[in-house]
């Protein structure tokens, strides 16, 4: 889960990482009670990058300007996102700007400290100068000094940047973060450090043990969309721009199926992973229910011309999955038309499954390649 | 590595629904499950398997075990694995999905210092067809043979095993290294294990998008693996959100190039002269080719 800049900075502040005096603005009229002296910076609080270039960050010198700028920013979408909150922050004169981050490297399976002499919005130059240090055992300050030296820092900055990294590391570990990033980290002419912008990504799997962070999750506004409904049922729905609704058991199988449909000239409308039987958070016996929920969700999508169901089972029989599909087709057939389906099942009680599906005119295919060929053909033959 | 019919196996979390479902299936396949662990259930029996409150109590009764298969909730996985290591167990298989990455970092440090093999989390486990099942693989899909399978994804492993079995190519061992972001054993570790395994003649590696494990594995194959390897990468058409921001930053940093998408992984395997299958059904043909070529050489 991503945090907004002001939320990240609240965590920085609690950890003793220097941030500028700032104030959260929920409405342009809040600016009348602004406690920070002008000039200030108003920043759109959205989850995407590129705010500066989009016009979501503005300098203002007085209340009249500030209210006008705030109104503009509240009405400015950035990659389709409107801010619910702005951050008003003091202006800062920096001498130079650095980049610092901590993430987990998947190949070394350790936290890595990342640092670049060049901070700021030009990611290409940040990356070209990027240095890294793997924290292979318990963290100690020398890892941070090692990074500072690799970055080419000298003098007082070695110690001050290392100490800041130690605080970032503590924040990272205490809160189960996937990423903590300060970019830019300003260095004043006097050598003082200031986190001008910050990004924090909290690990979703760990949210359950951080109630304070979980509470920062964005509240869904209005009615839920299919993706959020899918997520709350423990299903994973990916919306694409095609015509074949696709349901699979397991993410690897789902991605392979997406590739196969695409390679065969088909276009996937949505890819739903209902999970397999060995998910800890869902009972094995609930797989048929997940398939039933999945069918309902998938077929709410618009413009669907064909449906592919690709499920491998172990303890659950194919008969149970086929029954769910047949029930769905029968129920839907009264009101609406059901797009043609291809069901690919492998597991136990396949013959019973075939009979159940035949009764509702749905073919059961065992070979994945054949199922893909059939569903692509169906999706193209309907105009 | 010791995964044979003689291996003695412990199940931690045997009273959890998923542990209770799979323990008897493993037993039916011939796996010697000597005890289960579930705090508060000590003294009971589960499907005939004696249950203990702690690992050390079980080992006192049944003697040393080779492997523990762990089915406890995500936030208890680190503790259960540390308990097993403290009791002297050196092969650990983590089935549970969604273990926080920093818990895995702690566990991996401990595992490395004690030379413990950790498989998973979010893994289908290990199967040596015809001998032992340590996980959730559907055994009907597998048969004994000489193809070693290493994979990040459970159902994709089953899919490929099924293709191989139907084409008459049995498997020496299949391992799900795990689908979570941080997993206990790497592709390289398993490539090395299969390189040394007498029964394995050809290795099939099933990758996905995100992370840089496949790229690192490709370089490792070129340097250190003599047996033929075939790769398949799922997710060529996966949208970019499957590659996290942190991967993008760290990936750029590691090699100054894009890392984590299917194209970069496929390019890495091609550079290492590893054939990459376009689709699961193509894998048996590539296996056949590899076996013929290595027979001539």
XYZ file of C-alpha atoms in Angstrom, chain A residues 99 101 103-112 114 123-124 127-128 130-132 135-139 169 172-173 176-179 181 199 201 203-209 236 238 240 249-253 255-260 262-264 276-281 283-284 310 312-315 344 346-348 366-369, chain B residues 16-18 21-22 25 71-75 95-103 105-106 108-109 112 123 136-141 152-156 158-159 162-163 166 180-186 188-189 209-213 216 232-239 241-242 245-247 249-250 252-254 256 278-281:
160
model
C 18.489 10.495 -3.391
C 16.068 4.749 -0.446
C 14.051 -1.549 -0.459
C 14.302 -5.337 -0.456
C 16.287 -6.969 -3.209
C 14.544 -10.124 -4.379
C 17.669 -11.879 -5.589
C 19.846 -11.294 -2.519
C 16.767 -11.533 -0.277
C 18.121 -8.737 1.879
C 17.340 -5.060 2.426
C 19.392 -2.769 0.206
C 20.245 2.884 -2.288
C 14.971 9.668 -12.577
C 17.391 8.769 -15.371
C 19.632 5.965 -11.581
C 22.890 6.542 -13.441
C 22.837 5.087 -8.037
C 24.923 3.130 -5.563
C 23.785 0.240 -3.397
C 22.470 -5.224 4.444
C 23.360 -8.888 4.694
C 23.366 -9.194 8.495
C 21.844 -7.144 11.352
C 21.944 -3.455 10.468
C 16.211 1.725 8.264
C 11.616 0.392 7.327
C 11.921 -2.514 9.751
C 7.321 -3.657 7.435
C 7.897 -1.320 4.500
C 8.544 -2.367 0.919
C 10.121 1.006 0.205
C 12.513 6.799 -0.268
C 7.616 7.949 -0.621
C 5.178 1.714 0.381
C 3.937 -4.283 2.575
C 0.353 -5.433 2.060
C 0.938 -8.832 3.646
C 2.125 -7.122 6.851
C -0.728 -4.588 7.130
C -2.595 -6.897 9.499
C -0.044 -6.245 12.218
C -7.532 -11.070 -7.859
C -7.149 -7.631 -13.562
C -7.892 -5.390 -19.594
C -6.797 -21.060 -10.485
C -3.429 -19.649 -9.440
C -1.504 -16.579 -10.603
C 1.180 -18.362 -12.631
C -1.458 -20.298 -14.538
C -0.538 -15.238 -16.529
C 0.333 -18.200 -18.767
C -3.295 -18.324 -19.931
C -3.252 -14.591 -20.690
C -0.119 -15.102 -22.806
C -1.640 -18.049 -24.673
C -2.939 -13.201 -26.690
C -0.590 -15.315 -28.806
C -3.603 -17.003 -30.409
C -5.932 -22.566 -5.819
C -6.808 -25.059 -3.093
C -3.733 -24.467 -0.963
C -4.294 -20.812 -0.047
C -3.905 -20.359 3.667
C -6.542 -17.638 3.917
C -10.380 -23.140 2.741
C -9.629 -25.661 0.015
C -9.219 -22.812 -16.688
C -6.698 -27.390 -12.176
C -7.910 -29.227 -9.101
C -6.522 -31.658 -6.595
C -8.772 -32.338 -3.594
C -10.996 -26.441 -19.223
C -8.195 -31.208 -15.060
C -8.627 -33.316 -11.944
C -10.870 -35.990 -10.530
C -8.905 -31.037 -21.260
C -6.076 -29.622 -23.308
C -5.175 -26.022 -22.545
C -4.106 -25.265 -26.132
C -4.957 -25.788 10.634
C -7.550 -26.567 7.917
C -4.943 -26.709 5.169
C -6.288 -31.539 4.508
C -2.827 -32.213 3.131
C -2.671 -36.899 1.362
C 1.147 -24.769 7.593
C 0.785 -22.072 10.287
C -0.756 -18.577 9.755
C 1.477 -15.996 7.987
C 2.628 -14.056 11.068
C 3.352 -23.563 2.490
C 1.664 -20.399 3.795
C 1.120 -17.438 1.497
C 1.714 -13.824 2.528
C 4.632 -14.022 4.962
C 5.952 -10.459 5.491
C 9.236 -10.040 3.559
C 11.197 -8.803 6.574
C 10.255 -11.970 8.472
C 14.918 -11.759 5.720
C 15.357 -12.733 9.372
C 17.014 -16.534 5.697
C 19.880 -15.054 7.765
C 22.176 -19.512 6.041
C 4.865 -22.780 -2.244
C 0.224 -29.802 -2.131
C 1.140 -31.129 -5.592
C -1.739 -33.128 -7.163
C 0.055 -36.465 -7.351
C -1.994 -37.732 -10.341
C -0.235 -35.177 -12.565
C 7.638 -19.967 -8.713
C 3.995 -20.877 -9.190
C 2.040 -23.885 -7.911
C -0.634 -24.403 -10.550
C 1.798 -23.614 -13.373
C 1.141 -28.780 -12.106
C 0.252 -27.699 -15.646
C 0.851 -32.749 -16.643
C 2.178 -31.888 -20.129
C 1.213 -37.016 -20.899
C 5.941 -14.555 -2.402
C 8.321 -11.641 -3.024
C 11.019 -12.974 -0.710
C 11.483 -16.741 -0.677
C 13.825 -18.983 1.263
C 15.704 -20.728 -1.509
C 16.735 -19.275 -4.816
C 20.417 -21.054 -8.139
C 20.257 -23.202 -5.013
C 7.351 -11.477 -13.910
C 8.746 -9.231 -11.179
C 12.033 -9.436 -9.337
C 15.381 -10.350 -10.844
C 15.628 -14.017 -9.819
C 20.404 -14.045 -11.935
C 9.401 -20.823 -19.581
C 8.316 -17.356 -18.416
C 4.658 -16.608 -17.704
C 3.446 -13.037 -18.041
C 4.699 -11.734 -21.399
C 1.448 -9.823 -21.665
C 1.179 -8.904 -18.004
C 0.562 -5.200 -17.520
C 1.702 -3.005 -12.524
C 2.966 -6.533 -11.983
C 8.183 0.384 -8.195
C 10.841 -0.949 -5.860
C 11.798 -3.605 -8.408
C 14.487 1.147 -8.966
C 16.541 -1.776 -7.678
C 17.848 -0.374 -12.890
C 20.482 -0.107 -10.260
C 21.655 -3.704 -10.534
C 21.576 -0.463 -15.731
C 6.627 -20.221 -25.952
C 3.944 -22.223 -24.204
C 3.715 -25.019 -21.615
C 2.780 -27.582 -24.292
